[in-house]
Coordinates of N, CA, C and O in Angstrom, one line a residue:
X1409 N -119.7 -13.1 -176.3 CA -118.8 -13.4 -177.4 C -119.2 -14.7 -178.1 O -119.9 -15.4 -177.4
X1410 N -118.9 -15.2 -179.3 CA -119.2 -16.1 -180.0 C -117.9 -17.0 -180.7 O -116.7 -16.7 -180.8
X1411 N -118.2 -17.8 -181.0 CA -116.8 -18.6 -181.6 C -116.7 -17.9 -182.7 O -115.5 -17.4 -182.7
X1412 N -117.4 -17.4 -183.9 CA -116.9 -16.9 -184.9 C -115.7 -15.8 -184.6 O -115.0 -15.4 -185.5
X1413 N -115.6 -14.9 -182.9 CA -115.3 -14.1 -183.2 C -113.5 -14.0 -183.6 O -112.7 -15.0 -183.7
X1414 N -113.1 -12.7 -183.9 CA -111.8 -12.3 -184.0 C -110.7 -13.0 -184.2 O -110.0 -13.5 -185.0
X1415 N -110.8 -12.6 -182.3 CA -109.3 -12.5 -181.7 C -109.7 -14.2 -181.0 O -110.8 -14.8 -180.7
X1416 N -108.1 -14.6 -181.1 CA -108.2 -16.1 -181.0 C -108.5 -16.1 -178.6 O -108.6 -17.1 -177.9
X1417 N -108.6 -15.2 -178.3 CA -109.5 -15.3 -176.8 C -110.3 -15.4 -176.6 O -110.7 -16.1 -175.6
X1418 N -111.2 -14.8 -177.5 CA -112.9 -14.8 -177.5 C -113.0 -16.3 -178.3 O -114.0 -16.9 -177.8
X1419 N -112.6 -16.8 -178.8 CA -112.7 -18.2 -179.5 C -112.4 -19.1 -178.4 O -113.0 -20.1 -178.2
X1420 N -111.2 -18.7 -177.5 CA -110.8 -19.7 -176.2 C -111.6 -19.7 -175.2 O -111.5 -20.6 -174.3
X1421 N -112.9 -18.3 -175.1 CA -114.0 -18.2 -173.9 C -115.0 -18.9 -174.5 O -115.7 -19.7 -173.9
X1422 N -115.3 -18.7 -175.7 CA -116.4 -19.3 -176.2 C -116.8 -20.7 -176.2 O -118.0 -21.0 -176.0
X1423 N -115.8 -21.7 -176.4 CA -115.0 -22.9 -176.5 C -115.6 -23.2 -175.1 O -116.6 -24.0 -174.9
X1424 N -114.6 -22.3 -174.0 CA -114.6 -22.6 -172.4 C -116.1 -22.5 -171.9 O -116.7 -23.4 -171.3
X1425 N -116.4 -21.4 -172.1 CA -118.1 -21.0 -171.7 C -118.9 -22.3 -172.1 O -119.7 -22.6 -171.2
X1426 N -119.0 -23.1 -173.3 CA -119.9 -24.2 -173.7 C -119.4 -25.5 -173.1 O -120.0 -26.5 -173.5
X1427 N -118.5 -25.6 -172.1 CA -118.3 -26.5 -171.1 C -118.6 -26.0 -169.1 O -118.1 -26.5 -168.1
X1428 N -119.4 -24.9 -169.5 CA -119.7 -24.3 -167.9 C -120.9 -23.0 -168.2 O -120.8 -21.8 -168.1
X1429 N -121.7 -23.7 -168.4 CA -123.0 -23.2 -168.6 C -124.0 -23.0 -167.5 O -124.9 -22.2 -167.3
X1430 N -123.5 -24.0 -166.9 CA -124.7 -24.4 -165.4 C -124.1 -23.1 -164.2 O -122.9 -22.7 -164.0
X1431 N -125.0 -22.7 -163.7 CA -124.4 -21.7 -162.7 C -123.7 -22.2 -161.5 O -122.9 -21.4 -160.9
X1432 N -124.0 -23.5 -160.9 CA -123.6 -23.7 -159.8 C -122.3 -24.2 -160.1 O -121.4 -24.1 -159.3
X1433 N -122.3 -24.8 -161.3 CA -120.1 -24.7 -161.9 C -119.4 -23.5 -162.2 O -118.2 -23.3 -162.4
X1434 N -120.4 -22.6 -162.4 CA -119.6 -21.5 -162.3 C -118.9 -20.6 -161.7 O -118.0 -19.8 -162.0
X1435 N -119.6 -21.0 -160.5 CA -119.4 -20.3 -158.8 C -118.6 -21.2 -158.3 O -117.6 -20.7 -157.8
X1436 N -118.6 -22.7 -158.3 CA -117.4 -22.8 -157.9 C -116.0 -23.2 -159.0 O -114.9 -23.4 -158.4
X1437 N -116.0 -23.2 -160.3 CA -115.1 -22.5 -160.9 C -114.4 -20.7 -160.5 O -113.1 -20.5 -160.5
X1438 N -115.3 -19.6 -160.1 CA -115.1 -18.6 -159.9 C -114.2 -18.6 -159.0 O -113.2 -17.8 -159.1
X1439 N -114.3 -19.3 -157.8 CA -114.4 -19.8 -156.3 C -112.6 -20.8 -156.3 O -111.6 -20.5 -155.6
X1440 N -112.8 -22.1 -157.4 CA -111.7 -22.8 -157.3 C -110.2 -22.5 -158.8 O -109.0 -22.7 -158.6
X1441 N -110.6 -22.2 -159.5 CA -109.8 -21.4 -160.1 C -109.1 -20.9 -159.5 O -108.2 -21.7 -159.1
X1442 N -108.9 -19.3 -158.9 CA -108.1 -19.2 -158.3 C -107.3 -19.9 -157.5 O -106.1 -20.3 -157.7
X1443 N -108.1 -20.1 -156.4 CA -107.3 -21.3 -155.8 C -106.4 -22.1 -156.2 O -105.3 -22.3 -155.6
X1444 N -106.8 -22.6 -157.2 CA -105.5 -23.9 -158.0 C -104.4 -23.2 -158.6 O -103.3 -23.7 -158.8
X1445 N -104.6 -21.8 -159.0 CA -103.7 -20.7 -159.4 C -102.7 -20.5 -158.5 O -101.6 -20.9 -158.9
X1446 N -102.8 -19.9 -157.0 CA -102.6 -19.7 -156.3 C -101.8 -21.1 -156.0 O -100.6 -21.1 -156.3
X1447 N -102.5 -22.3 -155.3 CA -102.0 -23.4 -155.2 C -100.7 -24.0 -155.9 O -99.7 -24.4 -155.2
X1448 N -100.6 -24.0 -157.3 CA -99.7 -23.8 -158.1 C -98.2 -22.6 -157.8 O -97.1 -23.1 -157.6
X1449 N -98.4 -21.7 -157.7 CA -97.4 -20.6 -157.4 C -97.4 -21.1 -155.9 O -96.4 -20.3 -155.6
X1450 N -97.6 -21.6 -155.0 CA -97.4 -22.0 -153.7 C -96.4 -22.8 -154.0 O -95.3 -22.6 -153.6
X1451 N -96.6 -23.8 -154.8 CA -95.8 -25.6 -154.9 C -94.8 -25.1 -156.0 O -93.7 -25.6 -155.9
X1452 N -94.9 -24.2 -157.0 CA -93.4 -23.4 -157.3 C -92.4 -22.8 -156.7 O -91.3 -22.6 -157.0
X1453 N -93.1 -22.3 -155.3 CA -92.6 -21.3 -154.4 C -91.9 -22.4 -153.7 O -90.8 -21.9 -153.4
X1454 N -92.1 -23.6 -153.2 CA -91.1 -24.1 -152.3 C -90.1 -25.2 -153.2 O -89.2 -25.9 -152.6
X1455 N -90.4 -25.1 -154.6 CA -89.2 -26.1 -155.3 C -88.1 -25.3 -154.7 O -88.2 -24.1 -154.7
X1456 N -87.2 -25.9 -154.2 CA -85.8 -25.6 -153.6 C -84.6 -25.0 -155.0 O -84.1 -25.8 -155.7
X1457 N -84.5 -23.9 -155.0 CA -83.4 -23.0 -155.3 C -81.6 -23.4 -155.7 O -81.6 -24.7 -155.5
X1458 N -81.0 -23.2 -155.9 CA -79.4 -23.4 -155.9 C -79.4 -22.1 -155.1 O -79.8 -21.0 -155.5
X1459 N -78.8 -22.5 -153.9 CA -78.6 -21.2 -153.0 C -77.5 -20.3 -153.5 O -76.4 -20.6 -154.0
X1460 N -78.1 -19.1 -153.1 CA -76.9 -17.9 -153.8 C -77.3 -17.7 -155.1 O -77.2 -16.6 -155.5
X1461 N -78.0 -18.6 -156.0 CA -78.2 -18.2 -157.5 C -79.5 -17.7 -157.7 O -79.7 -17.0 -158.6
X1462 N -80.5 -18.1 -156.9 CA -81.8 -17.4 -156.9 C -83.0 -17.5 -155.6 O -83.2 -18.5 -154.8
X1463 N -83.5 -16.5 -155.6 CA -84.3 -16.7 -154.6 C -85.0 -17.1 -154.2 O -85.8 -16.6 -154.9
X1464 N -85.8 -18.0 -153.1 CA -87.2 -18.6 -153.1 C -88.3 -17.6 -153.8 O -88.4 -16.4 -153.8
X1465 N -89.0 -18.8 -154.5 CA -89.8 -18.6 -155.4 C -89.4 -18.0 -156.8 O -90.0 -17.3 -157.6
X1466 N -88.1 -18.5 -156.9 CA -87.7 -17.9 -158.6 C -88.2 -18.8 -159.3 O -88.3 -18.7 -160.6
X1467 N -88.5 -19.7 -158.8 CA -89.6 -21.0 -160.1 C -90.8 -20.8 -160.4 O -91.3 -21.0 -161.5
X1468 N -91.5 -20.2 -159.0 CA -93.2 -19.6 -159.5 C -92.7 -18.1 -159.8 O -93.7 -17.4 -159.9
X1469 N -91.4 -17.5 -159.9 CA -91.9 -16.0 -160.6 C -91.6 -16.6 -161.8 O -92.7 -16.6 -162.3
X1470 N -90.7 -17.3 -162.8 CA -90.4 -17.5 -164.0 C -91.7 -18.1 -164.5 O -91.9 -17.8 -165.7
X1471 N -92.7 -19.2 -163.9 CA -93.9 -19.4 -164.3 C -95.1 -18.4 -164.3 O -96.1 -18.6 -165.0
X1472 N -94.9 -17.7 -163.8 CA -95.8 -16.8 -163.9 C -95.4 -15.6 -164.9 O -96.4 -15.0 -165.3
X1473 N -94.4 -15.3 -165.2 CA -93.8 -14.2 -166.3 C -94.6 -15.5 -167.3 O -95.8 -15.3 -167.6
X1474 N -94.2 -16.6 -167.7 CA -94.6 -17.3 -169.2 C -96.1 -17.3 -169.3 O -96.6 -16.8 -170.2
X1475 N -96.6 -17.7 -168.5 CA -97.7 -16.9 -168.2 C -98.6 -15.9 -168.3 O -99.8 -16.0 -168.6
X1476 N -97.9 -14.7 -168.0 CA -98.3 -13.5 -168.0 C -98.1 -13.3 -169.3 O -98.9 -12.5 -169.8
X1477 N -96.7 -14.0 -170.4 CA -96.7 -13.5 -171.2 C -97.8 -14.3 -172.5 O -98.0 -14.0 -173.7
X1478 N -98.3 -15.4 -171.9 CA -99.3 -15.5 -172.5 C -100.7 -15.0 -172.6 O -101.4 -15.1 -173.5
X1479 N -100.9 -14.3 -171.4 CA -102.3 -13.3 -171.7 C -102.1 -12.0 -171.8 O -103.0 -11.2 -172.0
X1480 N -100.8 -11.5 -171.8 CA -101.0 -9.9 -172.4 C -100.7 -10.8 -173.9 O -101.4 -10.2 -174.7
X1481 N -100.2 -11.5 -174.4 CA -100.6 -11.2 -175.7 C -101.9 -12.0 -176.1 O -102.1 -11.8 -177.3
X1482 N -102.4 -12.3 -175.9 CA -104.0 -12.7 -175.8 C -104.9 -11.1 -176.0 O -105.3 -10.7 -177.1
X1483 N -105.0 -10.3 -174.8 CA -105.5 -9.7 -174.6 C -104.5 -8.5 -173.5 O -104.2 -8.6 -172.3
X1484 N -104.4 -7.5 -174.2 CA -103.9 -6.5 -173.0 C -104.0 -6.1 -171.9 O -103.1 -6.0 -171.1
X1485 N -105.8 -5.8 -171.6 CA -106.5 -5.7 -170.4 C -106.1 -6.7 -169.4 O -105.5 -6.5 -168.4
X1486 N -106.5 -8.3 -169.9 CA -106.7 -9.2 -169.3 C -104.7 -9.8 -168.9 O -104.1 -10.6 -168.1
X1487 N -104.4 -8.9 -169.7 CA -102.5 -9.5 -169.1 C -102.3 -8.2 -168.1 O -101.5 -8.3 -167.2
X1488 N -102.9 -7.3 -168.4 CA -102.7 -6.2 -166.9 C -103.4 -7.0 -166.1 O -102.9 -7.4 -165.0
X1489 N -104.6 -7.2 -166.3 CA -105.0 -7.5 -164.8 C -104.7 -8.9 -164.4 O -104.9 -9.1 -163.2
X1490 N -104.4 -9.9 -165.2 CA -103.4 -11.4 -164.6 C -102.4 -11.0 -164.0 O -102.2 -11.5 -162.9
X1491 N -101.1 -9.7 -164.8 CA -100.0 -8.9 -163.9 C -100.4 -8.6 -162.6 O -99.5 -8.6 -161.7
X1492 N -101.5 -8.2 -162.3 CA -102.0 -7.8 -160.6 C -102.1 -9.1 -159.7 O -101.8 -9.5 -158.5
X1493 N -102.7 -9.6 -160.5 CA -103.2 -11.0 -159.8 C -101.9 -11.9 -159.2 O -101.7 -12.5 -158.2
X1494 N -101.1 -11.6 -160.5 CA -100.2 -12.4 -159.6 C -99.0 -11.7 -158.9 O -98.3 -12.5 -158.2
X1495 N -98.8 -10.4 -159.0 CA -98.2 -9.8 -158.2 C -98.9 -10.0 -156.8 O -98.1 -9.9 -155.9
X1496 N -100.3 -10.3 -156.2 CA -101.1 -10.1 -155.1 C -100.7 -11.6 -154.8 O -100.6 -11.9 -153.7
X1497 N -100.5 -12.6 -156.0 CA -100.4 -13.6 -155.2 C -99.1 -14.0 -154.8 O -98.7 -15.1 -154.4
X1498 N -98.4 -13.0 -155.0 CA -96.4 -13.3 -155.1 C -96.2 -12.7 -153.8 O -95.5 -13.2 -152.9
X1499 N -96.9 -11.8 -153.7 CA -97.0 -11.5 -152.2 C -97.4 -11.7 -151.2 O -96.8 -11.3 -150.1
X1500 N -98.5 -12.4 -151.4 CA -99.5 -12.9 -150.7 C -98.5 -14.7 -150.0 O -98.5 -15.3 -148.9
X1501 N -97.8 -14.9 -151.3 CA -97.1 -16.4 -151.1 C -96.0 -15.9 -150.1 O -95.9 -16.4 -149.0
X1502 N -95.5 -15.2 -150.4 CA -94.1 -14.4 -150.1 C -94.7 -14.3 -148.3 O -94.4 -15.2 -147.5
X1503 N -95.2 -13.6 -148.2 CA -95.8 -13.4 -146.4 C -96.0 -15.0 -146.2 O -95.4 -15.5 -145.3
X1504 N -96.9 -16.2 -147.1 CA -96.8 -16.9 -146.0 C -95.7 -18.1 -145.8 O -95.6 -19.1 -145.0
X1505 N -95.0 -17.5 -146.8 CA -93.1 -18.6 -146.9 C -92.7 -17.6 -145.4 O -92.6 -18.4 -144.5
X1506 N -92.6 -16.5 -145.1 CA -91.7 -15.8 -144.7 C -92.2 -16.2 -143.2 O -91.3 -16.7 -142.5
X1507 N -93.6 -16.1 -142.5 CA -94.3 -16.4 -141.6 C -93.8 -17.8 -141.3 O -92.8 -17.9 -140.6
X1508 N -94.5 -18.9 -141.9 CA -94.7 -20.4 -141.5 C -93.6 -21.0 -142.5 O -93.8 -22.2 -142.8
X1509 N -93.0 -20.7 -142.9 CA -91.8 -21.7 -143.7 C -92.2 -22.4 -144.7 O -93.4 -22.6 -144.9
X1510 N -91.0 -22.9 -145.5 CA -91.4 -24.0 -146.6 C -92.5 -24.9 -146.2 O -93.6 -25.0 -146.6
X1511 N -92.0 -25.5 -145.4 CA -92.8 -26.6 -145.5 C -94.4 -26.5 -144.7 O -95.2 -27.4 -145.1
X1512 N -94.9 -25.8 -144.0 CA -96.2 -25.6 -144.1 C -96.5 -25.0 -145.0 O -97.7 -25.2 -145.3
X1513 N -95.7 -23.9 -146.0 CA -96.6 -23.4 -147.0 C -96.6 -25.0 -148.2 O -97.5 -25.2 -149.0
X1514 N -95.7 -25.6 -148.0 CA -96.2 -26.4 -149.2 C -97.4 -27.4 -149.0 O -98.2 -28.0 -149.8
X1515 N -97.3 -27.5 -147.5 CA -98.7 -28.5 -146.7 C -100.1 -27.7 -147.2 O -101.0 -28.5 -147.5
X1516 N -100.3 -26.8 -147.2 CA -101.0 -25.5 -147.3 C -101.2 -25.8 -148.8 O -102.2 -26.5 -149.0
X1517 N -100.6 -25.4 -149.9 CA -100.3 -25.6 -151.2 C -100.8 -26.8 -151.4 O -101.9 -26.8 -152.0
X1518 N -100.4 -27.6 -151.2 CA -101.0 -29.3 -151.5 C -102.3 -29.4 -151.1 O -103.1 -29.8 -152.0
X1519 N -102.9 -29.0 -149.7 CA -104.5 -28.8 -149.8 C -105.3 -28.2 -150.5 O -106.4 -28.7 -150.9
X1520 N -104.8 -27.0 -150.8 CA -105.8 -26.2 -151.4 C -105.8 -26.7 -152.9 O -106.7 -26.2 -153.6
X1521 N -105.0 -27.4 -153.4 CA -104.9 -27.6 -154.7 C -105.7 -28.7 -154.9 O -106.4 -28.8 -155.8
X1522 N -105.4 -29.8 -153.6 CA -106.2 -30.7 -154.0 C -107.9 -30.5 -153.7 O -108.6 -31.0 -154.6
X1523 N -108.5 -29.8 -152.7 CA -109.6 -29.5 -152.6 C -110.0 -28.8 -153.9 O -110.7 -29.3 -154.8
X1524 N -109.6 -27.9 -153.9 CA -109.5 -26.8 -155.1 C -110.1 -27.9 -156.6 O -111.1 -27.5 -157.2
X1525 N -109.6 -29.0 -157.0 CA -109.7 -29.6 -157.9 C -110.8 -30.7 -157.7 O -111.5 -31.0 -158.7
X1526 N -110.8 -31.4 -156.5 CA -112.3 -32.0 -156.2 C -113.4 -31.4 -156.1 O -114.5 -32.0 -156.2
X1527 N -113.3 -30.1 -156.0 CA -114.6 -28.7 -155.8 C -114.8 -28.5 -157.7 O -115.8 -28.1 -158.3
X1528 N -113.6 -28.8 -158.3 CA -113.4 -28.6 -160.1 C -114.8 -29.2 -160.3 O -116.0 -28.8 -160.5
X1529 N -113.9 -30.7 -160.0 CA -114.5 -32.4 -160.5 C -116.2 -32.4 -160.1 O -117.1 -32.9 -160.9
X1530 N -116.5 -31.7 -158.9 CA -117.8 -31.4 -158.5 C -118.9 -31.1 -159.2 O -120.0 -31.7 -159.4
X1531 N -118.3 -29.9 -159.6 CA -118.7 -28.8 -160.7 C -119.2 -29.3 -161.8 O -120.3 -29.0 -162.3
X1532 N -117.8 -30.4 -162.4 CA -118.7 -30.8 -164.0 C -119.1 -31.8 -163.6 O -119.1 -32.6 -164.6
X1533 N -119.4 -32.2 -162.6 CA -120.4 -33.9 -162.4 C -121.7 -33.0 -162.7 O -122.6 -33.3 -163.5
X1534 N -121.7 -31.9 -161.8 CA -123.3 -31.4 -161.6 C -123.6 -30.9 -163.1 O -124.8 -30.9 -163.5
X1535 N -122.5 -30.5 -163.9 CA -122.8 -29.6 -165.3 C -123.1 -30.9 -166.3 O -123.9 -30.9 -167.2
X1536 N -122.3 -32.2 -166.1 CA -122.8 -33.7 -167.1 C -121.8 -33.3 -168.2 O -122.1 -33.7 -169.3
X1537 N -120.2 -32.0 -167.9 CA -119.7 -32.1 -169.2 C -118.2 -32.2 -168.4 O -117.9 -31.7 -167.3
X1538 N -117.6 -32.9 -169.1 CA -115.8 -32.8 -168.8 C -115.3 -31.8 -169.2 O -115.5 -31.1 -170.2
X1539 N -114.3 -31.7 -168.2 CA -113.2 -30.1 -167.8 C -112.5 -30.1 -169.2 O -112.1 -31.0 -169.9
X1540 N -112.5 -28.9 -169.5 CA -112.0 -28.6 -171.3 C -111.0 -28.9 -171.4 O -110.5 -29.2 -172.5
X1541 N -109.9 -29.0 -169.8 CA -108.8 -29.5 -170.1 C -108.1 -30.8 -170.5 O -107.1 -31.2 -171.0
X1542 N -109.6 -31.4 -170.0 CA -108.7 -33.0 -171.0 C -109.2 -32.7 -172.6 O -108.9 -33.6 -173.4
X1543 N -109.8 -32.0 -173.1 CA -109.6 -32.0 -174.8 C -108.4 -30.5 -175.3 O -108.2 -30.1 -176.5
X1544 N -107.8 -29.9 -174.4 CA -106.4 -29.6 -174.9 C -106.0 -28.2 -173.3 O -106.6 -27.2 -172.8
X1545 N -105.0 -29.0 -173.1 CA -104.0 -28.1 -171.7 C -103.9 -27.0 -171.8 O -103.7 -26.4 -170.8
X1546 N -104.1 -26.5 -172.7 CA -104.1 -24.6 -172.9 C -105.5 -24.3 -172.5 O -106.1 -23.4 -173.2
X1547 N -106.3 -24.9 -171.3 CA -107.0 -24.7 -171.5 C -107.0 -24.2 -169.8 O -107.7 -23.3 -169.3
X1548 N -106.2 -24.9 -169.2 CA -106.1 -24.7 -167.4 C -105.1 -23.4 -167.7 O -104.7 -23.0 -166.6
X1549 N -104.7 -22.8 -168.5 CA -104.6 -20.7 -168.4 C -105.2 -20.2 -169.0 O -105.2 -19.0 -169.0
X1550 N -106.4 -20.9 -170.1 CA -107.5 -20.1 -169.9 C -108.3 -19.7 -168.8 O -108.7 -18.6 -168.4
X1551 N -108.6 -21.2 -168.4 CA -109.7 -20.7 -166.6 C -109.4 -19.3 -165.8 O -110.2 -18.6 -165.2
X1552 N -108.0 -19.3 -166.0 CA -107.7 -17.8 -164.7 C -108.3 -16.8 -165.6 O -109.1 -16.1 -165.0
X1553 N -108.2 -16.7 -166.8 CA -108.1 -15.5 -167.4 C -110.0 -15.5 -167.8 O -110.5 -14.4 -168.1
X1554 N -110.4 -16.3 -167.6 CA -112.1 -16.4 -167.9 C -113.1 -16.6 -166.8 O -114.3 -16.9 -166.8
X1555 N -111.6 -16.3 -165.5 CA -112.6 -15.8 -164.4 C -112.2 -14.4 -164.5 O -113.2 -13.6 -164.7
X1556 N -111.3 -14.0 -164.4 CA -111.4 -12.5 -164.6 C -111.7 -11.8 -166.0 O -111.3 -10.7 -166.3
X1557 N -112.4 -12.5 -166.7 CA -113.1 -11.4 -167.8 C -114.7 -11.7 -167.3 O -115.6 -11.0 -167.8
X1558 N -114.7 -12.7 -166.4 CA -116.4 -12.6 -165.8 C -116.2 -11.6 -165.2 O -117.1 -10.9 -165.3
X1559 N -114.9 -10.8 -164.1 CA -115.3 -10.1 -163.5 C -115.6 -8.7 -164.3 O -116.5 -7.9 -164.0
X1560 N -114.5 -8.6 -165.3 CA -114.4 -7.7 -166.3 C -115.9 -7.1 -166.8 O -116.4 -5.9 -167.0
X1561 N -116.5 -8.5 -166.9 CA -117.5 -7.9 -167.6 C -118.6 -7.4 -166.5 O -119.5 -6.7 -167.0
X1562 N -118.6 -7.5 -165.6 CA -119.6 -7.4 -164.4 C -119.2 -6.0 -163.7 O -120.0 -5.3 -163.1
X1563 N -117.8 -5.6 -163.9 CA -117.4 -4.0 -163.9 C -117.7 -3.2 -165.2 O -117.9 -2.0 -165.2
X1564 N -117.8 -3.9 -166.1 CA -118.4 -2.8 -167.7 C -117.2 -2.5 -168.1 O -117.0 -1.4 -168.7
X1565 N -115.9 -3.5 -168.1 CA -114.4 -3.4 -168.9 C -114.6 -4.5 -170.1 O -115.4 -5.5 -170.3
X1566 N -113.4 -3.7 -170.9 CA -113.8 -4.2 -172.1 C -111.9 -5.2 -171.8 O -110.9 -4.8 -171.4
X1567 N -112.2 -6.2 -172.3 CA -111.2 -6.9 -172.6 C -110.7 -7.4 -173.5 O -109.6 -8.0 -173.3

């Protein structure tokens, strides 16, 4: 894809792709992306509730619907398959609230987020370019969505 193109996603990969060029930031972008994704819907998942009015983790499902409703309208493909991802990870959270409780999953949450983001910082020391997110915030829900159109494209989907 190129910046001239289209649709305003291919302009937001193009943009992103010309700050992660180097392969060994790509792998672990591929690698810590999720993670911080994940990590995030963890540390939404234990913000505490008004009991009786909603259920644990109604803060990381309401963030992830805004979300979601930002990449299906981006791209349809890529908001189906963010809808998987985080249904896998709602559940995935859900077993380990249910298992080990609040408070290890948020111990758990707080690591991976923070490793997760020094593995980031790693990445662009080795690439010599800064994370796209400090030149604009719409830029940490592109990363999810431009790891899975690497995967997209590595299956032969069109996104």
């Amino acid at each position: 894809m190129n910046a001239t193109a289209d649709r305003p996603i291919d302009r937001w990969f193009a943009s992103y792709s010309g700050d992660h060029r180097n392969e060994t930031n790509q792998l672990i972008h591929v690698i810590c992306v999720p993670a911080i994704l994940w990590s995030v819907i963890a540390l939404l998942w234990c913000v505490p509730v008004p009991q009786g009015l909603f259920v644990p983790g109604a803060w990381a499902a309401i963030a992830m619907f805004g979300a979601w409703m930002f990449y299906y309208r981006a791209s349809r493909p890529l908001g189906f398959g963010m809808l998987a991802t985080f249904v896998l990870m709602g559940f995935f959270t859900r077993w380990l609230y249910d298992r080990f409780g609040p408070t290890q999953l948020l111990y758990l949450a707080i690591a991976v987020f923070v490793v997760a983001w020094i593995g980031q910082f790693v990445g662009h020391k080795i690439e010599g370019r800064k994370p796209s997110f400090l030149t604009d915030l719409t830029y940490l829900l592109i990363g999810p969505a431009w790891v899975l159109a690497k995967l997209y494209r590595k299956l032969g989907w069109q996104y």
